[in-house]
mmCIF file of C-alpha atoms and ligand atoms in Angstrom:
data_model
loop_
_atom_site.group_PDB
_atom_site.id
_atom_site.type_symbol
_atom_site.label_atom_id
_atom_site.label_comp_id
_atom_site.label_asym_id
_atom_site.label_seq_id
_atom_site.Cartn_x
_atom_site.Cartn_y
_atom_site.Cartn_z
ATOM 1 C CA MET A 1 0.035 -0.076 -0.174
ATOM 2 C CA ILE A 2 1.457 3.677 -0.691
ATOM 3 C CA VAL A 3 0.309 6.908 1.231
ATOM 4 C CA VAL A 4 0.958 9.597 -0.960
ATOM 5 C CA MET A 5 1.246 12.935 1.383
ATOM 6 C CA LYS A 6 -0.247 16.024 0.964
ATOM 7 C CA GLN A 7 2.720 18.689 -0.193
ATOM 8 C CA ASN A 8 4.550 20.589 2.650
ATOM 9 C CA VAL A 9 2.717 18.703 5.461
ATOM 10 C CA ASN A 10 3.818 19.142 8.837
ATOM 11 C CA GLU A 11 6.781 16.988 9.863
ATOM 12 C CA ASP A 12 5.310 16.230 13.193
ATOM 13 C CA ARG A 13 2.263 15.167 12.143
ATOM 14 C CA GLN A 14 3.790 12.705 9.253
ATOM 15 C CA ASN A 15 5.909 11.168 12.021
ATOM 16 C CA GLN A 16 2.650 10.335 14.370
ATOM 17 C CA LEU A 17 1.327 8.811 11.059
ATOM 18 C CA ILE A 18 4.360 6.684 10.563
ATOM 19 C CA ASP A 19 4.494 5.965 14.300
ATOM 20 C CA TRP A 20 1.003 4.675 13.935
ATOM 21 C CA LEU A 21 1.612 2.624 11.040
ATOM 22 C CA LYS A 22 4.653 0.998 12.384
ATOM 23 C CA GLY A 23 2.641 0.519 15.690
ATOM 24 C CA MET A 24 0.371 -1.857 13.482
ATOM 25 C CA GLY A 25 3.461 -4.219 12.905
ATOM 26 C CA LEU A 26 4.147 -2.973 9.411
ATOM 27 C CA GLY A 27 7.407 -1.245 7.693
ATOM 28 C CA VAL A 28 7.380 2.232 6.415
ATOM 29 C CA HIS A 29 9.409 2.903 3.752
ATOM 30 C CA VAL A 30 9.546 6.988 3.133
ATOM 31 C CA SER A 31 10.469 8.395 -0.072
ATOM 32 C CA SER A 32 10.589 12.232 -0.140
ATOM 33 C CA GLY A 33 10.547 13.538 -3.493
ATOM 34 C CA GLU A 34 11.324 17.135 -4.442
ATOM 35 C CA TYR A 35 7.344 17.589 -4.791
ATOM 36 C CA GLN A 36 5.839 14.882 -2.804
ATOM 37 C CA THR A 37 6.568 12.358 0.061
ATOM 38 C CA VAL A 38 5.268 8.966 -0.392
ATOM 39 C CA LEU A 39 4.910 6.250 2.175
ATOM 40 C CA GLY A 40 5.135 2.817 1.137
ATOM 41 C CA LEU A 41 3.853 0.297 3.788
ATOM 42 C CA ILE A 42 5.401 -3.042 3.883
ATOM 43 C CA GLY A 43 3.791 -6.072 5.663
ATOM 44 C CA ASP A 44 0.339 -7.183 5.783
ATOM 45 C CA THR A 45 -1.767 -4.545 5.277
ATOM 46 C CA SER A 46 -4.829 -6.317 4.851
ATOM 47 C CA LYS A 47 -6.140 -4.789 8.075
ATOM 48 C CA VAL A 48 -4.932 -1.440 7.488
ATOM 49 C CA ASP A 49 -8.051 1.021 7.021
ATOM 50 C CA MET A 50 -7.781 2.828 3.664
ATOM 51 C CA ASP A 51 -10.616 5.066 4.169
ATOM 52 C CA LEU A 52 -9.330 6.121 7.703
ATOM 53 C CA ILE A 53 -5.867 7.082 6.541
ATOM 54 C CA ALA A 54 -7.175 8.617 3.391
ATOM 55 C CA SER A 55 -9.436 10.810 5.365
ATOM 56 C CA LEU A 56 -6.221 12.633 6.924
ATOM 57 C CA ASP A 57 -6.075 15.823 6.096
ATOM 58 C CA ILE A 58 -2.255 15.459 5.466
ATOM 59 C CA VAL A 59 -3.113 12.464 3.204
ATOM 60 C CA GLU A 60 -3.475 13.018 -0.623
ATOM 61 C CA SER A 61 -4.320 9.423 -1.734
ATOM 62 C CA VAL A 62 -4.302 5.618 -0.787
ATOM 63 C CA LYS A 63 -3.576 2.989 -3.106
ATOM 64 C CA ARG A 64 -2.980 -0.703 -2.744
ATOM 65 C CA VAL A 65 0.282 -1.929 -4.739
ATOM 66 C CA THR A 66 -0.571 -5.223 -6.334
ATOM 67 C CA GLU A 67 2.828 -6.118 -7.078
ATOM 68 C CA THR A 68 4.631 -8.388 -4.908
ATOM 69 C CA PHE A 69 7.929 -6.104 -5.251
ATOM 70 C CA LYS A 70 7.606 -3.335 -2.740
ATOM 71 C CA CYS A 71 10.776 -1.318 -1.986
ATOM 72 C CA CYS A 72 12.084 -1.827 -5.834
ATOM 73 C CA ASN A 73 8.609 -0.832 -6.973
ATOM 74 C CA ARG A 74 8.614 3.018 -8.441
ATOM 75 C CA LYS A 75 5.424 3.378 -7.022
ATOM 76 C CA PHE A 76 6.999 3.419 -3.729
ATOM 77 C CA HIS A 77 9.906 5.729 -4.969
ATOM 78 C CA PRO A 78 8.886 7.547 -7.839
ATOM 79 C CA GLU A 79 11.847 9.243 -8.445
ATOM 80 C CA ASP A 80 14.891 7.492 -10.100
ATOM 81 C CA THR A 81 17.407 5.618 -7.512
ATOM 82 C CA VAL A 82 20.879 7.170 -7.864
ATOM 83 C CA VAL A 83 23.382 4.749 -6.915
ATOM 84 C CA SER A 84 26.897 6.261 -5.686
ATOM 85 C CA VAL A 85 30.420 4.757 -6.094
ATOM 86 C CA GLY A 86 32.858 7.193 -4.738
ATOM 87 C CA ASP A 87 32.475 10.026 -7.239
ATOM 88 C CA VAL A 88 30.758 7.888 -9.564
ATOM 89 C CA LYS A 89 26.973 7.971 -9.688
ATOM 90 C CA ILE A 90 24.411 5.625 -11.756
ATOM 91 C CA GLY A 91 20.963 6.255 -12.470
ATOM 92 C CA GLY A 92 18.668 9.188 -12.977
ATOM 93 C CA GLY A 93 20.427 10.988 -15.975
ATOM 94 C CA ASN A 94 23.795 9.761 -14.611
ATOM 95 C CA PHE A 95 25.598 7.103 -17.072
ATOM 96 C CA ALA A 96 28.169 4.523 -16.154
ATOM 97 C CA MET A 97 30.607 2.922 -18.259
ATOM 98 C CA ILE A 98 32.014 -0.065 -17.110
ATOM 99 C CA ALA A 99 34.754 -2.220 -18.613
ATOM 100 C CA GLY A 100 37.384 -4.775 -18.141
ATOM 101 C CA PRO A 101 38.065 -8.334 -18.423
ATOM 102 C CA CYS A 102 36.082 -11.327 -17.813
ATOM 103 C CA SER A 103 38.921 -12.399 -15.397
ATOM 104 C CA VAL A 104 41.863 -10.955 -13.906
ATOM 105 C CA GLU A 105 44.814 -12.990 -14.769
ATOM 106 C CA SER A 106 47.835 -11.146 -13.783
ATOM 107 C CA GLU A 107 48.804 -7.719 -12.309
ATOM 108 C CA ASP A 108 50.144 -6.690 -15.809
ATOM 109 C CA GLN A 109 46.673 -7.566 -17.549
ATOM 110 C CA ILE A 110 44.450 -5.984 -15.149
ATOM 111 C CA VAL A 111 46.623 -2.719 -14.751
ATOM 112 C CA GLY A 112 47.293 -2.504 -18.276
ATOM 113 C CA ILE A 113 43.492 -2.888 -19.408
ATOM 114 C CA ALA A 114 42.520 -0.662 -16.445
ATOM 115 C CA LYS A 115 44.725 2.122 -17.978
ATOM 116 C CA ALA A 116 43.246 1.565 -21.326
ATOM 117 C CA VAL A 117 39.744 1.289 -20.221
ATOM 118 C CA LYS A 118 40.054 4.536 -17.950
ATOM 119 C CA ALA A 119 41.577 6.188 -21.093
ATOM 120 C CA ALA A 120 38.669 5.717 -23.221
ATOM 121 C CA GLY A 121 36.253 6.795 -20.664
ATOM 122 C CA ALA A 122 35.163 3.975 -18.407
ATOM 123 C CA VAL A 123 34.564 5.215 -14.898
ATOM 124 C CA LEU A 124 34.586 1.385 -13.089
ATOM 125 C CA LEU A 125 36.740 -1.499 -13.710
ATOM 126 C CA ARG A 126 35.288 -4.858 -13.835
ATOM 127 C CA GLY A 127 37.068 -8.162 -13.353
ATOM 128 C CA GLY A 128 36.198 -11.641 -12.162
ATOM 129 C CA ALA A 129 38.202 -12.990 -9.439
ATOM 130 C CA PHE A 130 36.143 -15.741 -8.362
ATOM 131 C CA LYS A 131 34.647 -17.234 -11.901
ATOM 132 C CA PRO A 132 31.521 -19.113 -12.130
ATOM 133 C CA ARG A 133 32.540 -21.732 -14.711
ATOM 134 C CA THR A 134 30.290 -24.281 -16.435
ATOM 135 C CA SER A 135 32.865 -26.443 -16.435
ATOM 136 C CA PRO A 136 34.960 -27.660 -13.301
ATOM 137 C CA TYR A 137 37.884 -27.886 -15.316
ATOM 138 C CA ASP A 138 37.807 -24.804 -16.550
ATOM 139 C CA PHE A 139 39.793 -21.566 -15.066
ATOM 140 C CA GLN A 140 37.828 -20.691 -11.708
ATOM 141 C CA GLY A 141 39.791 -17.526 -11.008
ATOM 142 C CA LEU A 142 42.328 -16.204 -9.182
ATOM 143 C CA LYS A 143 40.469 -15.917 -6.144
ATOM 144 C CA ALA A 144 41.571 -13.879 -3.064
ATOM 145 C CA THR A 145 44.733 -12.977 -5.190
ATOM 146 C CA GLY A 146 42.524 -11.679 -8.041
ATOM 147 C CA LEU A 147 41.018 -9.314 -5.659
ATOM 148 C CA GLU A 148 44.143 -8.181 -4.623
ATOM 149 C CA LEU A 149 45.273 -7.550 -8.259
ATOM 150 C CA LEU A 150 42.290 -5.422 -8.644
ATOM 151 C CA LYS A 151 43.197 -3.431 -5.584
ATOM 152 C CA ILE A 152 46.289 -2.859 -7.358
ATOM 153 C CA ALA A 153 44.515 -1.665 -10.568
ATOM 154 C CA ARG A 154 42.368 0.481 -8.674
ATOM 155 C CA ALA A 155 45.350 2.168 -6.665
ATOM 156 C CA GLU A 156 46.902 2.845 -10.180
ATOM 157 C CA THR A 157 43.976 4.199 -11.560
ATOM 158 C CA GLY A 158 41.603 5.642 -8.932
ATOM 159 C CA LEU A 159 38.732 3.574 -11.019
ATOM 160 C CA PRO A 160 36.281 1.789 -8.030
ATOM 161 C CA ILE A 161 36.115 -1.930 -9.140
ATOM 162 C CA VAL A 162 33.121 -4.027 -9.739
ATOM 163 C CA THR A 163 33.678 -7.840 -9.105
ATOM 164 C CA GLU A 164 31.498 -11.070 -8.526
ATOM 165 C CA ILE A 165 31.017 -12.697 -5.537
ATOM 166 C CA MET A 166 29.724 -16.228 -5.793
ATOM 167 C CA SER A 167 29.575 -17.433 -1.781
ATOM 168 C CA ILE A 168 28.723 -15.911 1.281
ATOM 169 C CA ALA A 169 31.286 -17.602 3.267
ATOM 170 C CA ASP A 170 33.614 -15.092 0.920
ATOM 171 C CA LEU A 171 32.202 -11.680 2.291
ATOM 172 C CA PRO A 172 35.014 -10.823 4.565
ATOM 173 C CA LEU A 173 37.234 -10.984 1.521
ATOM 174 C CA PHE A 174 35.409 -8.242 -0.342
ATOM 175 C CA ASP A 175 35.468 -5.770 2.453
ATOM 176 C CA ASP A 176 37.262 -3.189 0.233
ATOM 177 C CA VAL A 177 35.600 -3.815 -2.760
ATOM 178 C CA ASP A 178 33.188 -1.064 -4.243
ATOM 179 C CA VAL A 179 30.870 -2.756 -6.033
ATOM 180 C CA LEU A 180 29.610 -6.631 -5.325
ATOM 181 C CA GLN A 181 28.217 -8.443 -8.692
ATOM 182 C CA VAL A 182 25.790 -11.140 -8.293
ATOM 183 C CA GLY A 183 26.372 -13.022 -11.618
ATOM 184 C CA ALA A 184 23.484 -14.618 -13.508
ATOM 185 C CA ARG A 185 23.750 -18.089 -12.044
ATOM 186 C CA ASN A 186 23.473 -16.713 -8.482
ATOM 187 C CA MET A 187 20.339 -14.188 -9.154
ATOM 188 C CA GLN A 188 18.091 -16.787 -6.886
ATOM 189 C CA ASN A 189 20.622 -17.540 -4.494
ATOM 190 C CA PHE A 190 18.284 -15.923 -1.670
ATOM 191 C CA ASP A 191 20.608 -16.526 1.420
ATOM 192 C CA LEU A 192 23.173 -14.718 -0.530
ATOM 193 C CA LEU A 193 21.022 -12.034 -1.813
ATOM 194 C CA ARG A 194 19.725 -11.593 2.035
ATOM 195 C CA GLU A 195 23.328 -11.304 3.185
ATOM 196 C CA LEU A 196 24.148 -8.420 0.631
ATOM 197 C CA GLY A 197 21.096 -6.807 1.718
ATOM 198 C CA ARG A 198 22.960 -6.393 5.396
ATOM 199 C CA THR A 199 26.255 -4.602 3.710
ATOM 200 C CA ASN A 200 26.396 -1.107 2.740
ATOM 201 C CA LYS A 201 27.789 -1.876 -0.600
ATOM 202 C CA PRO A 202 26.361 -1.226 -4.279
ATOM 203 C CA ILE A 203 25.313 -4.589 -5.571
ATOM 204 C CA LEU A 204 25.251 -4.730 -9.250
ATOM 205 C CA LEU A 205 22.409 -7.779 -9.615
ATOM 206 C CA LYS A 206 22.525 -9.691 -12.711
ATOM 207 C CA ARG A 207 19.617 -11.106 -14.723
ATOM 208 C CA GLY A 208 19.420 -15.111 -14.661
ATOM 209 C CA LEU A 209 19.905 -16.680 -17.768
ATOM 210 C CA ALA A 210 16.308 -18.368 -17.655
ATOM 211 C CA ASN A 211 14.182 -15.503 -15.389
ATOM 212 C CA THR A 212 11.456 -13.038 -15.777
ATOM 213 C CA LEU A 213 11.842 -9.280 -14.969
ATOM 214 C CA LYS A 214 9.442 -10.042 -12.219
ATOM 215 C CA GLU A 215 12.146 -12.558 -10.433
ATOM 216 C CA LEU A 216 14.755 -10.347 -11.227
ATOM 217 C CA LEU A 217 12.897 -7.584 -9.266
ATOM 218 C CA MET A 218 11.957 -10.138 -6.569
ATOM 219 C CA SER A 219 15.897 -10.827 -6.263
ATOM 220 C CA ALA A 220 16.305 -6.974 -5.894
ATOM 221 C CA GLU A 221 13.707 -6.864 -3.404
ATOM 222 C CA TYR A 222 15.412 -9.864 -1.079
ATOM 223 C CA ILE A 223 18.636 -7.052 -1.185
ATOM 224 C CA MET A 224 16.488 -4.124 -0.180
ATOM 225 C CA ALA A 225 14.014 -5.954 2.082
ATOM 226 C CA SER A 226 17.061 -6.650 4.359
ATOM 227 C CA GLY A 227 18.071 -2.844 4.164
ATOM 228 C CA ASN A 228 20.469 -2.150 1.174
ATOM 229 C CA GLU A 229 18.648 -0.018 -1.115
ATOM 230 C CA GLN A 230 21.604 0.565 -3.289
ATOM 231 C CA VAL A 231 20.836 -2.020 -6.276
ATOM 232 C CA ILE A 232 21.829 -1.658 -9.965
ATOM 233 C CA LEU A 233 19.890 -4.050 -12.443
ATOM 234 C CA CYS A 234 21.862 -5.765 -15.262
ATOM 235 C CA GLU A 235 20.468 -7.351 -18.286
ATOM 236 C CA ARG A 236 22.620 -9.722 -19.940
ATOM 237 C CA GLY A 237 20.913 -11.987 -21.721
ATOM 238 C CA ILE A 238 18.606 -14.658 -21.594
ATOM 239 C CA ARG A 239 18.374 -18.017 -23.017
ATOM 240 C CA THR A 240 16.324 -18.208 -25.947
ATOM 241 C CA PHE A 241 16.186 -20.626 -29.049
ATOM 242 C CA SER A 242 18.664 -18.188 -30.601
ATOM 243 C CA ASP A 243 21.101 -20.360 -32.760
ATOM 244 C CA TYR A 244 24.082 -17.831 -33.295
ATOM 245 C CA THR A 245 24.420 -15.680 -30.247
ATOM 246 C CA ARG A 246 25.458 -16.794 -26.814
ATOM 247 C CA ASN A 247 22.205 -15.643 -25.268
ATOM 248 C CA THR A 248 19.377 -13.013 -26.412
ATOM 249 C CA LEU A 249 19.683 -9.305 -25.444
ATOM 250 C CA ASP A 250 16.121 -8.560 -24.170
ATOM 251 C CA VAL A 251 16.619 -4.581 -24.817
ATOM 252 C CA SER A 252 13.024 -4.060 -23.844
ATOM 253 C CA ALA A 253 13.578 -5.053 -20.222
ATOM 254 C CA VAL A 254 15.600 -1.737 -20.035
ATOM 255 C CA PRO A 255 12.338 0.603 -20.499
ATOM 256 C CA MET A 256 10.081 -1.940 -18.865
ATOM 257 C CA LEU A 257 12.576 -2.284 -15.454
ATOM 258 C CA HIS A 258 12.767 1.602 -15.614
ATOM 259 C CA GLU A 259 8.391 1.597 -15.665
ATOM 260 C CA LEU A 260 8.328 -1.058 -12.535
ATOM 261 C CA SER A 261 11.466 0.394 -10.815
ATOM 262 C CA HIS A 262 13.337 3.068 -9.819
ATOM 263 C CA LEU A 263 16.583 1.452 -9.848
ATOM 264 C CA PRO A 264 19.051 2.008 -12.284
ATOM 265 C CA VAL A 265 19.317 -0.299 -15.360
ATOM 266 C CA ILE A 266 22.508 -1.351 -16.924
ATOM 267 C CA VAL A 267 23.319 -3.483 -19.863
ATOM 268 C CA ASP A 268 25.753 -6.210 -20.622
ATOM 269 C CA PRO A 269 26.143 -6.806 -24.532
ATOM 270 C CA SER A 270 29.320 -8.939 -23.884
ATOM 271 C CA HIS A 271 27.295 -12.110 -22.156
ATOM 272 C CA ALA A 272 24.274 -11.272 -23.890
ATOM 273 C CA THR A 273 25.793 -11.983 -27.631
ATOM 274 C CA GLY A 274 29.308 -13.768 -26.636
ATOM 275 C CA ILE A 275 30.746 -12.342 -30.110
ATOM 276 C CA ALA A 276 32.776 -9.634 -29.864
ATOM 277 C CA ARG A 277 31.698 -7.850 -33.180
ATOM 278 C CA LEU A 278 28.220 -7.807 -31.982
ATOM 279 C CA VAL A 279 29.211 -5.818 -28.804
ATOM 280 C CA PRO A 280 29.050 -2.505 -30.091
ATOM 281 C CA PRO A 281 25.863 -2.774 -31.929
ATOM 282 C CA MET A 282 24.194 -4.132 -29.001
ATOM 283 C CA ALA A 283 26.013 -1.859 -26.619
ATOM 284 C CA MET A 284 24.250 1.425 -28.699
ATOM 285 C CA ALA A 285 20.939 -0.259 -29.072
ATOM 286 C CA ALA A 286 21.139 -0.514 -24.975
ATOM 287 C CA THR A 287 21.887 3.020 -24.919
ATOM 288 C CA ALA A 288 18.982 4.052 -27.496
ATOM 289 C CA ALA A 289 16.636 2.243 -25.148
ATOM 290 C CA GLY A 290 17.740 4.272 -21.890
ATOM 291 C CA ALA A 291 20.029 1.854 -20.060
ATOM 292 C CA ASP A 292 21.977 3.910 -17.254
ATOM 293 C CA GLY A 293 25.086 2.011 -18.204
ATOM 294 C CA LEU A 294 27.125 -0.496 -19.457
ATOM 295 C CA ILE A 295 29.310 -3.368 -18.624
ATOM 296 C CA ILE A 296 31.850 -4.575 -21.398
ATOM 297 C CA GLU A 297 34.222 -6.979 -21.312
ATOM 298 C CA VAL A 298 37.640 -5.920 -22.645
ATOM 299 C CA HIS A 299 40.914 -7.716 -23.053
ATOM 300 C CA ASN A 300 44.266 -6.790 -24.195
ATOM 301 C CA ASP A 301 44.893 -9.930 -25.933
ATOM 302 C CA PRO A 302 41.489 -11.997 -26.390
ATOM 303 C CA MET A 303 42.981 -14.609 -28.271
ATOM 304 C CA HIS A 304 45.054 -15.748 -25.299
ATOM 305 C CA ALA A 305 42.120 -14.704 -22.616
ATOM 306 C CA LEU A 306 41.754 -17.436 -19.888
ATOM 307 C CA CYS A 307 37.778 -16.731 -19.991
ATOM 308 C CA ASP A 308 35.294 -15.238 -22.535
ATOM 309 C CA GLY A 309 37.955 -13.999 -25.189
ATOM 310 C CA ALA A 310 35.436 -14.629 -27.949
ATOM 311 C CA GLN A 311 33.427 -11.479 -26.553
ATOM 312 C CA SER A 312 36.234 -9.338 -25.498
ATOM 313 C CA LEU A 313 36.848 -6.251 -27.089
ATOM 314 C CA LYS A 314 40.428 -5.029 -27.660
ATOM 315 C CA PRO A 315 41.053 -1.688 -25.601
ATOM 316 C CA ASP A 316 41.116 0.349 -29.248
ATOM 317 C CA GLU A 317 37.905 -1.063 -30.136
ATOM 318 C CA PHE A 318 36.452 0.062 -27.094
ATOM 319 C CA GLU A 319 37.750 3.300 -27.096
ATOM 320 C CA LYS A 320 36.062 3.665 -30.601
ATOM 321 C CA LEU A 321 32.649 2.358 -29.035
ATOM 322 C CA ALA A 322 33.089 4.407 -26.134
ATOM 323 C CA ALA A 323 33.383 7.460 -28.240
ATOM 324 C CA LYS A 324 29.802 6.416 -30.202
ATOM 325 C CA VAL A 325 27.810 5.439 -27.055
ATOM 326 C CA ASN A 326 28.881 9.397 -25.974
ATOM 327 C CA GLN A 327 27.469 10.604 -29.436
ATOM 328 C CA LEU A 328 24.618 8.622 -29.152
ATOM 329 C CA ARG A 329 23.801 9.715 -25.524
ATOM 330 C CA GLY A 330 24.253 13.559 -26.701
ATOM 331 C CA ILE A 331 21.318 13.144 -29.005
ATOM 332 C CA LEU A 332 19.262 11.196 -26.711
HETATM 333 C C1 LIG B 1 30.471 -12.082 -15.620
HETATM 334 O O1 LIG B 1 30.147 -10.812 -15.707
HETATM 335 O O2 LIG B 1 31.864 -12.187 -16.014
HETATM 336 C C2 LIG B 1 29.666 -12.961 -15.597
HETATM 337 C C3 LIG B 1 30.163 -14.367 -15.239
HETATM 338 O O3 LIG B 1 28.432 -12.573 -16.066
HETATM 339 P P1 LIG B 1 27.004 -13.743 -16.116
HETATM 340 O O4 LIG B 1 26.829 -13.781 -14.581
HETATM 341 O O5 LIG B 1 26.232 -12.545 -16.542
HETATM 342 O O6 LIG B 1 27.128 -14.705 -16.732
HETATM 343 MN MN1 LIG B 2 32.847 -13.365 -18.624
#
């Protein structure tokens, strides 16, 4: 249920209403916008007397929210959420270019790529240290050492780091990581999501291989209901009967998620296509669809990459793409 307050209401009276609602065992999410304050009620609202609340002179209107996702629902929070990572902002008109290799392989590799993507306009550095691989015989990532190498690359370039966490048990290792990525395969690892909701770090939540938008939003809800509202949604392609690409990029997810939720939405054209030459056109399509950012795999030597070389751009290709994306954003 949402309660839309009248403009410029007396704060004490608003707080009295909030306390009264909390006294009924409800959670109250307060969204104070520039023009309007909206109270989002979470919990069993079946016994709440809507007419009574609507009759209060400080209340503009009361509506039931039928969707099962509440905290991430735009009805609860009409204005875009802006996620901050140091000085970098994502959402609400702020566009973030995130780039880096699929996996951290060595100090030279990650530092070199970090410098190249920064020069091309990336504002965050990606790189996997813990890798969710389909085969247990494939490179599994440098793990804790990979995280240390990412921190070296951050120290060298100033770029905040984004990296995937696969297990709650590893959480202490991620203390000094800027953005925690939940990969497609873990989108419905509810224990992990709940635990990440207890941290104060931005979470980049990727859509699962075969998950609906509602399921993605419910996963964001797990994080937010545990107290962490800094969630970035990521469309990274889904399984369809497409036979020539790794996945199918659901471009329409961008405007649809923006309609349903106030959270920023970014797109990963690398995992969506699996083919480097398809990354630029899909990155442009995602930008045109209103994405709040892109996360792109870049490797200095894709032919010898330990993971996802086929979909990795070379630094000069990334530089060209970043310039085109900027141009496109200029005319949107
Ligand atoms: C990744 O970002 O390297 C990755 C494994 O992505 P996804 O979870 O989308 O497959
Ligand atoms: Mn990858």
